């Protein structure tokens, strides 16, 4: 790693870590003393280079902050580069624009190169795009905003001095180093920084299982087979779990992103389980291809590639100043400190049974399984009017400790039903933008993030192109 400083942190076992980390050590451990060089010093450090993390970094940098962005993979984009689709920017009636900001800006950049295609009036898709096109567009955003990126760099542990979070230790190609900053944004998805600081966390009784997607070449060649029905009839022959199947074409090509796997019984915030999930997910994809080869006699579709990681839906959540609830989402409640809007339905991928359950703001509920007629019921009685969108409050991103830390992304504080709607990327992208603005304000006002006025965050978000309602 370059740009080393004469200053350094002296690490002795867990002495420079948050106190809670000591309890996380294995029963047998090796005590290591090392001198860790400071490789970067910044105003704001963002951990995690998904679109959520990129948008947090870009927002803060555009306001004038010196921002470092750390990402463990060799590219930005996270899950967006895995599933290649974003949901609608409009309310459920497609009458009101409720999402814009950096999500819309990124789509605009991709459309100029033919890497994205809008889908009108579709509750399941708003835009489809090329994963490569997304990665390049995010590189351009980061570079133009003068964010200082560190790719192939893994966050290892926080540094807490006199009760204050002052740095993070990272590991990269050049070795171990420290990044000092005044404010930190945890956009790691699993809340790795929050977890290693020992912040109060929880998980659901049945977290939503992960899915390995695959990029298939010559998808129009898939003829003579209904994949849903074939999986239902022949899946057990290939040890393919009964789950849910969907996918999308990649714009400008005959390639298809298929999301047809489900890995049950794993916690992807655990290293061993994550390894198991990656291998099992790829096995399931290979099994699907074998099924197609055997029972789709006229098919020519082939397995082209895998994304860089499995698609994780749900791991840790962290207690914040407010927990978003089922009623908040399904009844479309408004918040004075709202920083994000969404219209995607509640979408529960079940751990304890096959298929998914969708709950709509108009009161309908649908249970889907591949190859089986859907079950349609109501979760509430019919009403004369229905909410058309919901909101996420800033308070659901602010943990109770460390006034210079805010989270962004799917580890936000929400109950299971609320989370099952807000977790999609067009919603989480907005939490990144809000975290970046809030971090900038806490930096410039020299006050804890919890004391930054939400009205100021909302004002700067609106000035930067976000839809604030």
Short mmCIF file of C-alpha atoms in Angstrom, two decimals, residues 47-426:
data_model
loop_
_atom_site.label_atom_id
_atom_site.label_comp_id
_atom_site.label_asym_id
_atom_site.label_seq_id
_atom_site.Cartn_x
_atom_site.Cartn_y
_atom_site.Cartn_z
CA UNK A 47 -16.26 0.78 4.20
CA UNK A 48 -17.95 -1.16 1.41
CA UNK A 49 -18.06 -0.34 -2.29
CA UNK A 50 -21.54 -1.47 -3.23
CA UNK A 51 -23.65 1.19 -4.95
CA UNK A 52 -24.76 2.15 -1.45
CA UNK A 53 -21.16 2.75 -0.34
CA UNK A 54 -20.15 4.45 -3.59
CA UNK A 55 -23.10 6.82 -3.38
CA UNK A 56 -22.27 7.64 0.25
CA UNK A 57 -18.68 8.45 -0.71
CA UNK A 58 -19.60 10.48 -3.79
CA UNK A 59 -22.23 12.53 -1.97
CA UNK A 60 -19.81 13.46 0.80
CA UNK A 61 -16.97 14.20 -1.63
CA UNK A 62 -19.14 16.42 -3.81
CA UNK A 63 -19.90 18.49 -0.71
CA UNK A 64 -16.18 19.00 -0.15
CA UNK A 65 -15.09 16.22 2.21
CA UNK A 66 -11.90 14.20 1.73
CA UNK A 67 -13.26 10.68 1.38
CA UNK A 68 -11.63 7.23 1.35
CA UNK A 69 -13.64 4.29 -0.02
CA UNK A 70 -12.57 0.73 0.87
CA UNK A 71 -13.83 -2.27 -1.11
CA UNK A 72 -12.76 -5.91 -0.73
CA UNK A 73 -13.35 -6.84 -4.38
CA UNK A 74 -11.67 -5.49 -7.50
CA UNK A 75 -14.66 -3.43 -8.59
CA UNK A 76 -17.53 -1.40 -7.22
CA UNK A 77 -21.21 -2.33 -7.45
CA UNK A 78 -21.86 -5.10 -4.93
CA UNK A 79 -25.13 -6.97 -5.46
CA UNK A 80 -26.12 -4.66 -8.32
CA UNK A 81 -23.37 -6.28 -10.40
CA UNK A 82 -24.84 -9.67 -9.47
CA UNK A 83 -28.54 -9.26 -10.34
CA UNK A 84 -28.32 -6.55 -13.04
CA UNK A 85 -31.67 -4.92 -12.31
CA UNK A 86 -33.07 -2.06 -10.25
CA UNK A 87 -36.70 -1.64 -9.32
CA UNK A 88 -39.08 1.15 -10.22
CA UNK A 89 -38.32 4.81 -9.46
CA UNK A 90 -42.06 5.52 -9.25
CA UNK A 91 -44.88 4.93 -6.78
CA UNK A 92 -47.09 1.85 -7.10
CA UNK A 93 -49.41 3.65 -9.54
CA UNK A 94 -46.47 4.81 -11.72
CA UNK A 95 -47.73 8.38 -11.42
CA UNK A 96 -45.23 9.97 -9.04
CA UNK A 97 -41.44 9.90 -9.25
CA UNK A 98 -40.16 8.97 -5.78
CA UNK A 99 -36.50 8.04 -6.49
CA UNK A 100 -33.82 9.99 -8.34
CA UNK A 101 -30.39 11.08 -7.04
CA UNK A 102 -27.29 9.06 -7.84
CA UNK A 103 -29.31 5.98 -8.79
CA UNK A 104 -30.92 7.89 -11.65
CA UNK A 105 -27.62 9.58 -12.51
CA UNK A 106 -25.90 6.21 -12.79
CA UNK A 107 -28.67 4.83 -15.00
CA UNK A 108 -28.31 7.88 -17.22
CA UNK A 109 -24.57 7.26 -17.58
CA UNK A 110 -25.17 3.62 -18.50
CA UNK A 111 -27.89 4.46 -21.02
CA UNK A 112 -25.48 6.70 -22.94
CA UNK A 113 -23.31 3.65 -23.64
CA UNK A 114 -26.16 1.22 -24.25
CA UNK A 115 -25.47 -0.59 -20.99
CA UNK A 116 -28.92 0.06 -19.46
CA UNK A 117 -32.52 -0.19 -20.59
CA UNK A 118 -35.51 1.28 -18.72
CA UNK A 119 -38.59 -0.90 -18.18
CA UNK A 120 -41.79 1.14 -17.93
CA UNK A 121 -44.67 0.49 -15.53
CA UNK A 122 -43.27 -2.76 -14.19
CA UNK A 123 -43.54 -3.46 -10.44
CA UNK A 124 -40.70 -5.99 -10.59
CA UNK A 125 -38.19 -4.11 -12.74
CA UNK A 126 -37.45 -0.47 -13.44
CA UNK A 127 -34.09 -0.75 -15.21
CA UNK A 128 -31.98 -3.64 -16.49
CA UNK A 129 -28.27 -3.15 -17.09
CA UNK A 130 -24.96 -4.75 -17.93
CA UNK A 131 -22.78 -5.60 -14.90
CA UNK A 132 -19.71 -4.37 -16.78
CA UNK A 133 -21.45 -1.15 -17.72
CA UNK A 134 -22.36 -0.55 -14.09
CA UNK A 135 -18.80 -1.11 -12.89
CA UNK A 136 -17.40 1.42 -15.37
CA UNK A 137 -20.08 3.99 -14.51
CA UNK A 138 -19.26 3.71 -10.81
CA UNK A 139 -15.54 4.05 -11.52
CA UNK A 140 -16.31 7.29 -13.35
CA UNK A 141 -18.43 8.61 -10.46
CA UNK A 142 -15.72 7.85 -7.91
CA UNK A 143 -12.96 9.34 -10.04
CA UNK A 144 -14.88 12.51 -10.93
CA UNK A 145 -15.73 13.15 -7.26
CA UNK A 146 -12.05 12.73 -6.29
CA UNK A 147 -12.88 9.95 -3.85
CA UNK A 148 -9.73 8.03 -2.88
CA UNK A 149 -10.53 4.36 -3.64
CA UNK A 150 -8.86 1.25 -2.20
CA UNK A 151 -9.90 -1.87 -4.13
CA UNK A 152 -8.81 -5.40 -3.20
CA UNK A 153 -8.69 -4.09 0.37
CA UNK A 154 -10.36 -5.89 3.25
CA UNK A 155 -11.47 -4.18 6.45
CA UNK A 156 -10.09 -6.11 9.42
CA UNK A 157 -10.75 -4.25 12.67
CA UNK A 158 -11.63 -0.88 14.18
CA UNK A 159 -9.29 1.25 16.26
CA UNK A 160 -10.83 2.92 19.31
CA UNK A 161 -8.81 5.42 21.34
CA UNK A 162 -10.20 6.89 24.56
CA UNK A 163 -13.65 5.60 23.65
CA UNK A 164 -13.67 7.22 20.20
CA UNK A 165 -13.49 5.48 16.84
CA UNK A 166 -10.39 6.95 15.20
CA UNK A 167 -9.33 4.48 12.54
CA UNK A 168 -9.70 1.14 10.84
CA UNK A 169 -7.15 -1.54 10.04
CA UNK A 170 -7.25 -2.88 6.49
CA UNK A 171 -5.39 -5.60 4.63
CA UNK A 172 -4.47 -5.35 0.96
CA UNK A 173 -1.99 -6.43 -1.66
CA UNK A 174 0.82 -4.41 -0.04
CA UNK A 175 0.09 -5.67 3.46
CA UNK A 176 -1.62 -4.28 6.53
CA UNK A 177 -2.26 -0.60 7.08
CA UNK A 178 -4.42 1.83 9.00
CA UNK A 179 -6.80 4.50 7.78
CA UNK A 180 -7.47 7.44 10.06
CA UNK A 181 -10.66 9.45 9.63
CA UNK A 182 -12.96 11.74 11.55
CA UNK A 183 -16.23 10.10 10.48
CA UNK A 184 -16.98 6.53 9.38
CA UNK A 185 -19.74 4.99 7.25
CA UNK A 186 -20.33 1.25 7.53
CA UNK A 187 -21.69 0.16 4.14
CA UNK A 188 -20.36 -3.40 4.32
CA UNK A 189 -23.80 -5.01 4.05
CA UNK A 190 -23.17 -7.32 6.99
CA UNK A 191 -22.27 -4.41 9.28
CA UNK A 192 -18.72 -5.66 9.80
CA UNK A 193 -17.51 -2.44 11.40
CA UNK A 194 -20.54 -2.19 13.68
CA UNK A 195 -20.17 -5.86 14.67
CA UNK A 196 -16.48 -5.53 15.53
CA UNK A 197 -17.25 -2.46 17.60
CA UNK A 198 -19.64 -4.61 19.62
CA UNK A 199 -22.75 -2.56 18.81
CA UNK A 200 -26.09 -4.16 19.74
CA UNK A 201 -27.17 -6.44 16.91
CA UNK A 202 -29.86 -8.95 16.07
CA UNK A 203 -30.96 -11.30 13.32
CA UNK A 204 -34.32 -12.78 12.40
CA UNK A 205 -35.40 -16.27 13.42
CA UNK A 206 -35.44 -17.32 9.75
CA UNK A 207 -33.15 -15.02 7.74
CA UNK A 208 -33.77 -14.90 4.01
CA UNK A 209 -31.47 -17.39 2.21
CA UNK A 210 -28.83 -16.28 -0.34
CA UNK A 211 -28.92 -16.94 -4.07
CA UNK A 212 -26.09 -17.62 -6.51
CA UNK A 213 -26.88 -16.07 -9.87
CA UNK A 214 -25.35 -17.11 -13.17
CA UNK A 215 -24.77 -15.46 -16.52
CA UNK A 216 -26.01 -17.74 -19.30
CA UNK A 217 -25.06 -17.27 -22.96
CA UNK A 218 -27.52 -17.66 -25.86
CA UNK A 219 -30.61 -17.55 -23.62
CA UNK A 220 -33.01 -17.31 -26.61
CA UNK A 221 -31.80 -20.80 -27.44
CA UNK A 222 -33.71 -22.13 -24.42
CA UNK A 223 -36.56 -23.84 -26.24
CA UNK A 224 -38.74 -26.83 -25.62
CA UNK A 225 -38.60 -26.53 -21.82
CA UNK A 226 -40.53 -24.54 -19.24
CA UNK A 227 -37.88 -24.02 -16.58
CA UNK A 228 -40.29 -23.51 -13.66
CA UNK A 229 -42.19 -26.71 -14.50
CA UNK A 230 -39.00 -28.65 -15.20
CA UNK A 231 -37.52 -27.67 -11.85
CA UNK A 232 -40.71 -28.69 -10.10
CA UNK A 233 -40.82 -32.07 -11.89
CA UNK A 234 -37.14 -32.97 -12.10
CA UNK A 235 -35.34 -30.79 -9.53
CA UNK A 236 -34.97 -33.57 -6.96
CA UNK A 237 -33.16 -35.73 -9.51
CA UNK A 238 -30.37 -33.13 -9.53
CA UNK A 239 -30.56 -32.23 -5.82
CA UNK A 240 -31.90 -28.75 -6.66
CA UNK A 241 -33.79 -27.30 -3.68
CA UNK A 242 -37.33 -26.08 -4.25
CA UNK A 243 -37.04 -22.31 -4.09
CA UNK A 244 -37.81 -19.53 -6.55
CA UNK A 245 -36.66 -18.68 -10.09
CA UNK A 246 -36.40 -15.38 -11.91
CA UNK A 247 -33.99 -13.58 -14.22
CA UNK A 248 -33.39 -10.89 -16.80
CA UNK A 249 -31.75 -10.36 -20.16
CA UNK A 250 -28.54 -8.30 -20.23
CA UNK A 251 -29.09 -5.28 -22.50
CA UNK A 252 -27.42 -5.46 -25.89
CA UNK A 253 -26.72 -9.19 -25.73
CA UNK A 254 -28.22 -12.66 -25.74
CA UNK A 255 -26.91 -13.25 -22.23
CA UNK A 256 -29.26 -13.84 -19.34
CA UNK A 257 -28.90 -13.42 -15.59
CA UNK A 258 -30.58 -16.41 -13.95
CA UNK A 259 -31.40 -16.40 -10.23
CA UNK A 260 -32.63 -19.93 -9.69
CA UNK A 261 -30.71 -21.20 -6.66
CA UNK A 262 -31.34 -21.10 -2.94
CA UNK A 263 -28.85 -22.07 -0.23
CA UNK A 264 -30.65 -22.93 2.98
CA UNK A 265 -29.32 -23.02 6.52
CA UNK A 266 -26.31 -20.72 6.19
CA UNK A 267 -25.27 -17.49 7.88
CA UNK A 268 -23.30 -15.51 5.31
CA UNK A 269 -21.79 -13.32 8.04
CA UNK A 270 -19.87 -16.43 9.12
CA UNK A 271 -16.74 -17.24 7.11
CA UNK A 272 -17.27 -21.02 7.03
CA UNK A 273 -20.95 -20.72 6.13
CA UNK A 274 -20.17 -18.17 3.43
CA UNK A 275 -17.62 -20.54 1.89
CA UNK A 276 -20.13 -23.37 2.01
CA UNK A 277 -22.80 -21.17 0.41
CA UNK A 278 -20.53 -20.10 -2.46
CA UNK A 279 -19.66 -23.68 -3.38
CA UNK A 280 -23.20 -25.03 -2.95
CA UNK A 281 -24.67 -22.17 -4.99
CA UNK A 282 -22.38 -22.91 -7.93
CA UNK A 283 -23.21 -26.62 -7.65
CA UNK A 284 -26.89 -25.78 -7.92
CA UNK A 285 -26.29 -23.72 -11.04
CA UNK A 286 -24.38 -26.59 -12.63
CA UNK A 287 -27.26 -28.90 -11.67
CA UNK A 288 -29.77 -26.57 -13.36
CA UNK A 289 -27.65 -26.64 -16.51
CA UNK A 290 -27.57 -30.45 -16.37
CA UNK A 291 -31.36 -30.50 -15.99
CA UNK A 292 -31.76 -28.21 -19.01
CA UNK A 293 -29.37 -30.37 -21.04
CA UNK A 294 -31.33 -33.55 -20.26
CA UNK A 295 -34.91 -32.32 -20.52
CA UNK A 296 -34.59 -29.42 -22.97
CA UNK A 297 -33.61 -31.30 -26.13
CA UNK A 298 -33.54 -28.21 -28.38
CA UNK A 299 -31.64 -25.92 -26.03
CA UNK A 300 -28.31 -24.31 -26.85
CA UNK A 301 -27.94 -22.15 -23.75
CA UNK A 302 -24.60 -22.51 -21.95
CA UNK A 303 -23.16 -21.40 -18.62
CA UNK A 304 -21.07 -18.33 -19.41
CA UNK A 305 -19.89 -17.02 -16.03
CA UNK A 306 -20.62 -16.38 -12.37
CA UNK A 307 -20.62 -13.03 -10.57
CA UNK A 308 -17.80 -12.45 -8.11
CA UNK A 309 -19.86 -13.52 -5.09
CA UNK A 310 -23.14 -15.05 -3.96
CA UNK A 311 -26.11 -12.72 -3.56
CA UNK A 312 -26.69 -12.23 0.17
CA UNK A 313 -30.09 -10.93 1.26
CA UNK A 314 -29.96 -10.90 5.02
CA UNK A 315 -27.47 -11.29 7.87
CA UNK A 316 -26.94 -8.88 10.80
CA UNK A 317 -29.06 -5.90 11.80
CA UNK A 318 -28.10 -3.21 14.30
CA UNK A 319 -30.10 -1.36 16.90
CA UNK A 320 -30.44 2.26 15.91
CA UNK A 321 -32.45 5.22 17.14
CA UNK A 322 -35.59 3.83 15.47
CA UNK A 323 -36.69 0.44 14.19
CA UNK A 324 -38.73 0.57 10.99
CA UNK A 325 -41.83 -1.62 11.37
CA UNK A 326 -44.22 -3.63 9.25
CA UNK A 327 -46.97 -1.05 9.71
CA UNK A 328 -44.60 1.80 8.82
CA UNK A 329 -44.07 0.18 5.42
CA UNK A 330 -47.41 -1.42 4.64
CA UNK A 331 -49.41 1.61 5.78
CA UNK A 332 -47.08 4.05 4.05
CA UNK A 333 -46.29 6.15 7.12
CA UNK A 334 -44.46 9.45 6.61
CA UNK A 335 -41.47 10.58 8.69
CA UNK A 336 -40.16 14.06 9.39
CA UNK A 337 -36.65 12.68 8.96
CA UNK A 338 -37.39 10.57 5.85
CA UNK A 339 -34.34 10.21 3.62
CA UNK A 340 -35.54 7.48 1.25
CA UNK A 341 -38.74 6.48 -0.53
CA UNK A 342 -39.72 3.09 -1.95
CA UNK A 343 -42.57 1.27 -3.62
CA UNK A 344 -41.24 -2.28 -3.95
CA UNK A 345 -43.56 -4.74 -2.25
CA UNK A 346 -42.69 -6.86 0.78
CA UNK A 347 -40.76 -9.79 -0.69
CA UNK A 348 -39.98 -12.62 1.74
CA UNK A 349 -37.72 -15.41 0.48
CA UNK A 350 -38.53 -18.13 2.97
CA UNK A 351 -35.97 -20.11 4.94
CA UNK A 352 -38.46 -22.55 6.41
CA UNK A 353 -40.37 -23.40 3.21
CA UNK A 354 -39.99 -23.06 -0.57
CA UNK A 355 -41.02 -20.04 -2.56
CA UNK A 356 -41.65 -16.38 -1.73
CA UNK A 357 -44.46 -14.37 -0.20
CA UNK A 358 -45.26 -10.94 -1.61
CA UNK A 359 -47.31 -8.40 0.35
CA UNK A 360 -48.59 -5.36 -1.53
CA UNK A 361 -49.51 -1.91 -0.26
CA UNK A 362 -53.03 -2.41 -1.65
CA UNK A 363 -53.67 -5.27 0.79
CA UNK A 364 -53.08 -8.28 -1.46
CA UNK A 365 -50.73 -11.12 -0.55
CA UNK A 366 -49.38 -13.74 -2.98
CA UNK A 367 -47.41 -16.92 -2.29
CA UNK A 368 -45.33 -18.16 -5.27
CA UNK A 369 -43.60 -21.49 -5.89
CA UNK A 370 -42.03 -22.63 -9.17
CA UNK A 371 -44.39 -24.70 -11.28
CA UNK A 372 -47.32 -24.37 -8.88
CA UNK A 373 -50.29 -21.96 -9.18
CA UNK A 374 -49.86 -18.95 -6.88
CA UNK A 375 -51.98 -18.57 -3.75
CA UNK A 376 -53.64 -15.16 -3.59
CA UNK A 377 -55.13 -13.84 -0.33
CA UNK A 378 -55.43 -10.54 1.51
CA UNK A 379 -53.32 -9.45 4.47
CA UNK A 380 -55.88 -6.72 5.26
CA UNK A 381 -59.41 -5.85 4.23
CA UNK A 382 -59.96 -3.81 1.10
CA UNK A 383 -60.01 -0.02 1.57
CA UNK A 384 -61.10 2.88 -0.63
CA UNK A 385 -57.55 4.23 -0.88
CA UNK A 386 -54.11 2.68 -0.51
CA UNK A 387 -50.65 4.07 0.16
CA UNK A 388 -48.49 4.22 -2.96
CA UNK A 389 -45.04 4.35 -1.34
CA UNK A 390 -43.26 4.13 2.02
CA UNK A 391 -40.29 5.88 3.60
CA UNK A 392 -37.11 5.15 5.56
CA UNK A 393 -36.17 7.55 8.39
CA UNK A 394 -32.65 8.75 9.05
CA UNK A 395 -32.93 7.48 12.64
CA UNK A 396 -32.89 3.88 11.38
CA UNK A 397 -29.26 4.40 10.26
CA UNK A 398 -27.85 5.94 13.43
CA UNK A 399 -26.53 3.53 16.11
CA UNK A 400 -26.64 4.50 19.81
CA UNK A 401 -22.85 4.69 20.30
CA UNK A 402 -19.92 6.32 18.51
CA UNK A 403 -21.14 9.72 17.41
CA UNK A 404 -18.91 9.66 14.32
CA UNK A 405 -20.40 6.45 12.88
CA UNK A 406 -23.44 5.92 10.65
CA UNK A 407 -24.51 2.81 8.78
CA UNK A 408 -25.93 2.51 5.27
CA UNK A 409 -27.52 -0.48 3.59
CA UNK A 410 -29.27 -3.70 4.45
CA UNK A 411 -28.10 -3.92 8.08
CA UNK A 412 -30.38 -1.01 8.99
CA UNK A 413 -32.77 -1.30 11.94
CA UNK A 414 -36.02 -2.83 10.64
CA UNK A 415 -38.30 -5.69 11.59
CA UNK A 416 -38.46 -8.65 9.24
CA UNK A 417 -41.51 -7.58 7.25
CA UNK A 418 -40.34 -3.99 6.82
CA UNK A 419 -36.87 -5.18 5.84
CA UNK A 420 -38.31 -7.49 3.20
CA UNK A 421 -39.52 -4.44 1.29
CA UNK A 422 -36.86 -1.82 1.93
CA UNK A 423 -33.86 -4.14 1.38
CA UNK A 424 -33.90 -3.76 -2.42
CA UNK A 425 -31.13 -1.71 -4.00
CA UNK A 426 -33.02 1.37 -5.17
#
